[in-house]
Tab-separated table of C-alpha atoms in Angstrom:
chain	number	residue	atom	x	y	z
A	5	UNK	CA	-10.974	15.469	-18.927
A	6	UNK	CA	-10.678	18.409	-21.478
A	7	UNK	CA	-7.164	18.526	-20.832
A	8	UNK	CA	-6.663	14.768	-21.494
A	9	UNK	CA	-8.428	15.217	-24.616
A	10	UNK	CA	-6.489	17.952	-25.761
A	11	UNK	CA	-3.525	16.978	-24.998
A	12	UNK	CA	-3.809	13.527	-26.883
A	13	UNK	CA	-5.255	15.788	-29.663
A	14	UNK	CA	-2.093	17.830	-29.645
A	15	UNK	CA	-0.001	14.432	-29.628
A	16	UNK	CA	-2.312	13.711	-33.050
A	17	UNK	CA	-1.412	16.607	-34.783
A	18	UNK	CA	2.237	16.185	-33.984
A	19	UNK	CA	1.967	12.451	-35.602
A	20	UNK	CA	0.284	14.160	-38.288
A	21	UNK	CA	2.744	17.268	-39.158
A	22	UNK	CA	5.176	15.069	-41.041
A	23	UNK	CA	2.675	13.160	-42.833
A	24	UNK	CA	0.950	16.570	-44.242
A	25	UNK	CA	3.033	19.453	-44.111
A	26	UNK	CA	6.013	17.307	-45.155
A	27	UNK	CA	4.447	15.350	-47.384
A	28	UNK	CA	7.196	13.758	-49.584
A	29	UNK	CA	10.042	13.668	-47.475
A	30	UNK	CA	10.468	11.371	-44.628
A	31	UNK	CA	10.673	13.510	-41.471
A	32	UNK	CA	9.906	12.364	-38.149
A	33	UNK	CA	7.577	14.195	-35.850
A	34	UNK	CA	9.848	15.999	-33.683
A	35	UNK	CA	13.225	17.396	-35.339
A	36	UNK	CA	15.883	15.571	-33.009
A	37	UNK	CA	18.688	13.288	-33.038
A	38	UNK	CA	17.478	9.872	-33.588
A	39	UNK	CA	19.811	6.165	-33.450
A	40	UNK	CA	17.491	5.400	-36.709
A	41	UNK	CA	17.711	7.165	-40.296
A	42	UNK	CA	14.424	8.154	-41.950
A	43	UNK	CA	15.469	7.218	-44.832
A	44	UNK	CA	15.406	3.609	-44.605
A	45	UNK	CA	11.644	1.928	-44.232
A	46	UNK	CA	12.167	0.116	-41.000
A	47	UNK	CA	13.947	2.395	-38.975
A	48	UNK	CA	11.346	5.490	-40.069
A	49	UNK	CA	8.471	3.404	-38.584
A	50	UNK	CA	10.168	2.121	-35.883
A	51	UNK	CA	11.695	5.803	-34.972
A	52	UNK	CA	8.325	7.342	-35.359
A	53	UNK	CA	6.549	4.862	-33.079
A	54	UNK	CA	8.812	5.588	-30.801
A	55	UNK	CA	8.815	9.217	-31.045
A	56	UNK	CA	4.905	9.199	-30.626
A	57	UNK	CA	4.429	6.800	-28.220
A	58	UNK	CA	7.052	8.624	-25.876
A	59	UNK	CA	5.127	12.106	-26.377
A	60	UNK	CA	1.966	10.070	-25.246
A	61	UNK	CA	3.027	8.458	-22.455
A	62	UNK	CA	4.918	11.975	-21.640
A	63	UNK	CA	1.168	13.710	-21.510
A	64	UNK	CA	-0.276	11.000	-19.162
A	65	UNK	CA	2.197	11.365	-16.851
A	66	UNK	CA	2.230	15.118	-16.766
A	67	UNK	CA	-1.359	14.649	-16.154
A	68	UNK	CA	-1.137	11.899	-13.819
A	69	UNK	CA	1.046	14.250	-11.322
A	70	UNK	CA	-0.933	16.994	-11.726
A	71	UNK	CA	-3.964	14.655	-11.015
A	72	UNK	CA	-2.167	14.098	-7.573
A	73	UNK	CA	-1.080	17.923	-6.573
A	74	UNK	CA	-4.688	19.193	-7.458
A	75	UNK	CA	-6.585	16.092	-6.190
A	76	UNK	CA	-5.361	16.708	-3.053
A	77	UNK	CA	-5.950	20.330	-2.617
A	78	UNK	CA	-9.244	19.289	-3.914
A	79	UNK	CA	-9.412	16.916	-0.974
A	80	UNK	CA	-8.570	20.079	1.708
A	81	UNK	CA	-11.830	21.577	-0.109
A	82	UNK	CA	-14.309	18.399	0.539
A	83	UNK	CA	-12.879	18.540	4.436
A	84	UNK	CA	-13.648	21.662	4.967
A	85	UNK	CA	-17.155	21.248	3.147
A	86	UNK	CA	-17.469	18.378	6.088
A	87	UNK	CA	-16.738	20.807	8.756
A	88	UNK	CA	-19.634	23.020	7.566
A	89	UNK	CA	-21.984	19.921	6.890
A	90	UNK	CA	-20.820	19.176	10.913
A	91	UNK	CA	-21.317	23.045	12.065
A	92	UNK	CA	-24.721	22.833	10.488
A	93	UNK	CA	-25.580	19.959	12.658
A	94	UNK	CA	-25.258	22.127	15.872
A	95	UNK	CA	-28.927	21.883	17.750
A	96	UNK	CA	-30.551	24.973	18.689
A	97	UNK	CA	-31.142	24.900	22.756
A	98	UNK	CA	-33.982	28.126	23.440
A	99	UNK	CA	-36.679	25.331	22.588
A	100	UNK	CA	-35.275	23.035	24.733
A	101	UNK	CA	-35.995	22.011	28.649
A	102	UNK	CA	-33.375	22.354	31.092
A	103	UNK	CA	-32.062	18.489	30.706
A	104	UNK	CA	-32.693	18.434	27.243
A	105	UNK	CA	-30.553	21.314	26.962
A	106	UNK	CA	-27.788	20.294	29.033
A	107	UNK	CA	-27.655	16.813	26.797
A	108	UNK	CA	-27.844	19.242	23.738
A	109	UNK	CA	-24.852	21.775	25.050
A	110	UNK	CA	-22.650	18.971	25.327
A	111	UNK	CA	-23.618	17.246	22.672
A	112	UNK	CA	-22.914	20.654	20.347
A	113	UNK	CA	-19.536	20.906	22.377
A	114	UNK	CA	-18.344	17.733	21.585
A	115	UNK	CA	-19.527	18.563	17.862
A	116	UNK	CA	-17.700	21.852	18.003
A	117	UNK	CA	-14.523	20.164	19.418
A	118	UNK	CA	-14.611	17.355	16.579
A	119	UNK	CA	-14.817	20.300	14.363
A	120	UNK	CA	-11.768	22.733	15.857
A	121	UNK	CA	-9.454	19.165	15.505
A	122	UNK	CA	-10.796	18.621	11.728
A	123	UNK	CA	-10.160	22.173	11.046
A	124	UNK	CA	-6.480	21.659	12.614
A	125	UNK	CA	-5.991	18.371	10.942
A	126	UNK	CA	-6.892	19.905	7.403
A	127	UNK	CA	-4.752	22.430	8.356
A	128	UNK	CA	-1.614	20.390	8.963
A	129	UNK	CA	-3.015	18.415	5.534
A	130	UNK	CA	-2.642	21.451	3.144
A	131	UNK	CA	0.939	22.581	4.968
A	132	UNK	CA	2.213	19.027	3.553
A	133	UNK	CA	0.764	19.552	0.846
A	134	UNK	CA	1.512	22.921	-0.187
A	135	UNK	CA	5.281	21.743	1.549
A	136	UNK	CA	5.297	18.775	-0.921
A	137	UNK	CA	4.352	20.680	-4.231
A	138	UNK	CA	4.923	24.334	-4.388
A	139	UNK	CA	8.303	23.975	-6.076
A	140	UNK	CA	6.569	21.701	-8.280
A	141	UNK	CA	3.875	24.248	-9.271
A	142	UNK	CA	5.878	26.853	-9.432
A	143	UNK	CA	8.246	26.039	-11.897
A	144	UNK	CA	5.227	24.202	-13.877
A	145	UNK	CA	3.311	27.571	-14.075
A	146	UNK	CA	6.698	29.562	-14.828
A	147	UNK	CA	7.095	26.713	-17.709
A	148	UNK	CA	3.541	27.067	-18.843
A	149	UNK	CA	3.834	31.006	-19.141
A	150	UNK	CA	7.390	30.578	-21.530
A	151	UNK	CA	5.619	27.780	-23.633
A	152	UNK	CA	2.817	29.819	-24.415
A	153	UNK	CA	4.588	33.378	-25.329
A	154	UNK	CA	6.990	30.772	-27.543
A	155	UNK	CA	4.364	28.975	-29.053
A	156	UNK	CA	2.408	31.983	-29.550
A	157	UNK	CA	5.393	33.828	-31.009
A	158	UNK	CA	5.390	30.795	-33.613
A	159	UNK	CA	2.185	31.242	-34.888
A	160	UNK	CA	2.869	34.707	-36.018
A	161	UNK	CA	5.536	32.942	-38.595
A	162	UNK	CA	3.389	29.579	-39.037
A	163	UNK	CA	0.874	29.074	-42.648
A	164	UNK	CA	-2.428	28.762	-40.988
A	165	UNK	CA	-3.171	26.160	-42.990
A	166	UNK	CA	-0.833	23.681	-42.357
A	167	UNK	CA	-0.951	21.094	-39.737
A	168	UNK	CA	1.588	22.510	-37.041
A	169	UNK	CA	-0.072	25.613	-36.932
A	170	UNK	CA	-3.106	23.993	-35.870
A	171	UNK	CA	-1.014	21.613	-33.825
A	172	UNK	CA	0.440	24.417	-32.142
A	173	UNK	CA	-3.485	26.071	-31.158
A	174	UNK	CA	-4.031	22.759	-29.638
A	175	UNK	CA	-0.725	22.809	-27.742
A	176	UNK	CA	-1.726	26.108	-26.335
A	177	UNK	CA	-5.284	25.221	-25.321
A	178	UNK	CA	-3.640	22.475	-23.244
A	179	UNK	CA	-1.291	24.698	-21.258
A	180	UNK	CA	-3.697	27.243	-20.915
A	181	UNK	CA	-6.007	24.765	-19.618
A	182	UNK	CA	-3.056	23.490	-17.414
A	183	UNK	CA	-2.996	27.229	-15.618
A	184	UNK	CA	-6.347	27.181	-15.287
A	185	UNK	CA	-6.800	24.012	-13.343
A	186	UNK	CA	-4.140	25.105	-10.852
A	187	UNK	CA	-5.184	28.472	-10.626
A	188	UNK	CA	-8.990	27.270	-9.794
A	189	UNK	CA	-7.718	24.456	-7.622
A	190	UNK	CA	-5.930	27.235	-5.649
A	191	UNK	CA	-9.234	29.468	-5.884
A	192	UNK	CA	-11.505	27.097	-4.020
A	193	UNK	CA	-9.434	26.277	-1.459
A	194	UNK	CA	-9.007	29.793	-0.327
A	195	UNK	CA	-12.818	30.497	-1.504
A	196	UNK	CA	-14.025	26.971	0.603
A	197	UNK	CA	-11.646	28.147	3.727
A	198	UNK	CA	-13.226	31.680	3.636
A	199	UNK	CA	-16.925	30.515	3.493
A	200	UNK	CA	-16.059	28.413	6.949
A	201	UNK	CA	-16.431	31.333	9.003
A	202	UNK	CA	-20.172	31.950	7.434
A	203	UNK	CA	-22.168	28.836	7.810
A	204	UNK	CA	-23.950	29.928	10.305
């Protein structure tokens, strides 16, 4: 959620920049060829609608496919978190008479055999997954890392009291936010996998 918020933040400050630090000249948000001239009154509103709207709907759907890479190494986490609910079920037998145990041995067998296929299922889960969006990852972290030393590298030359500068904090909250989702997406899964072996 902070990173939807901050990203539409960012997307504010951008519409913002040519209305403050500009303030004067017409100037659309983003310095790039446009069919439309500022300098005429319909095609400067019609170019910067269009110019904000596509940086919008550009931050939803960067954080719409993110949403599905991360939700579903999120989902390897919650099946192994069934596994242990499943191991934890497993009936103690000492206390037990002889039938009662015998019901209870296979009755923790079949338990234990429900888990091992879960556990192999989950594991065939995260190969597609990790299959499906490593490239994807890595060239969004190796993106993420350039953007910030840029943007960061603009600041240094940036008034810090004009709108892009402050635009361009924003910007780097949300890709720093970005890395850290992944990276602690990444962190429970291993952390979730390595608690499996400890339940008991």
């Amino acid at each position: 959620l902070a990173f939807m918020i901050s990203s539409q933040l960012t997307c504010g400050m951008w519409a913002l920049k040519p209305l403050f630090d500009d303030a004067g000249s017409r100037k659309f948000p983003f310095d790039m060829w446009m069919p439309v001239s500022p300098e005429r009154s319909p095609d400067y509103h019609f170019g910067y609608a269009f110019q904000l709207l596509t940086i919008c709907m550009s931050a939803y759907m960067y954080f719409g496919v993110d949403s599905v890479a991360l939700s579903s190494v999120i989902f390897g986490c919650a099946q192994i978190d069934i596994i242990k609910d499943k191991i934890l079920s497993v009936q103690p037998v000492w206390n037990k008479r002889s039938t009662e145990a015998t019901e209870t041995l296979h009755e923790n067998y079949k338990t234990l055999i429900d888990c091992i296929k879960h556990h192999q299922a989950i594991t065939i889960f995260t190969d597609l997954v990790e299959n499906a969006y490593h490239t994807y990852l890595l060239f969004q972290l190796m993106g993420s890392v350039g953007i910030i030393c840029m943007s960061a590298l603009r600041l240094l030359v940036l008034d810090w009291r004009s709108v892009q500068f402050f635009s361009i904090v924003t910007y780097l909250s949300v890709m720093i936010s970005q890395l850290f989702v992944c990276c602690w997406c990444g962190h429970e899964l291993t952390a979730t996998s390595e608690d499996l072996h400890t339940v008991l």
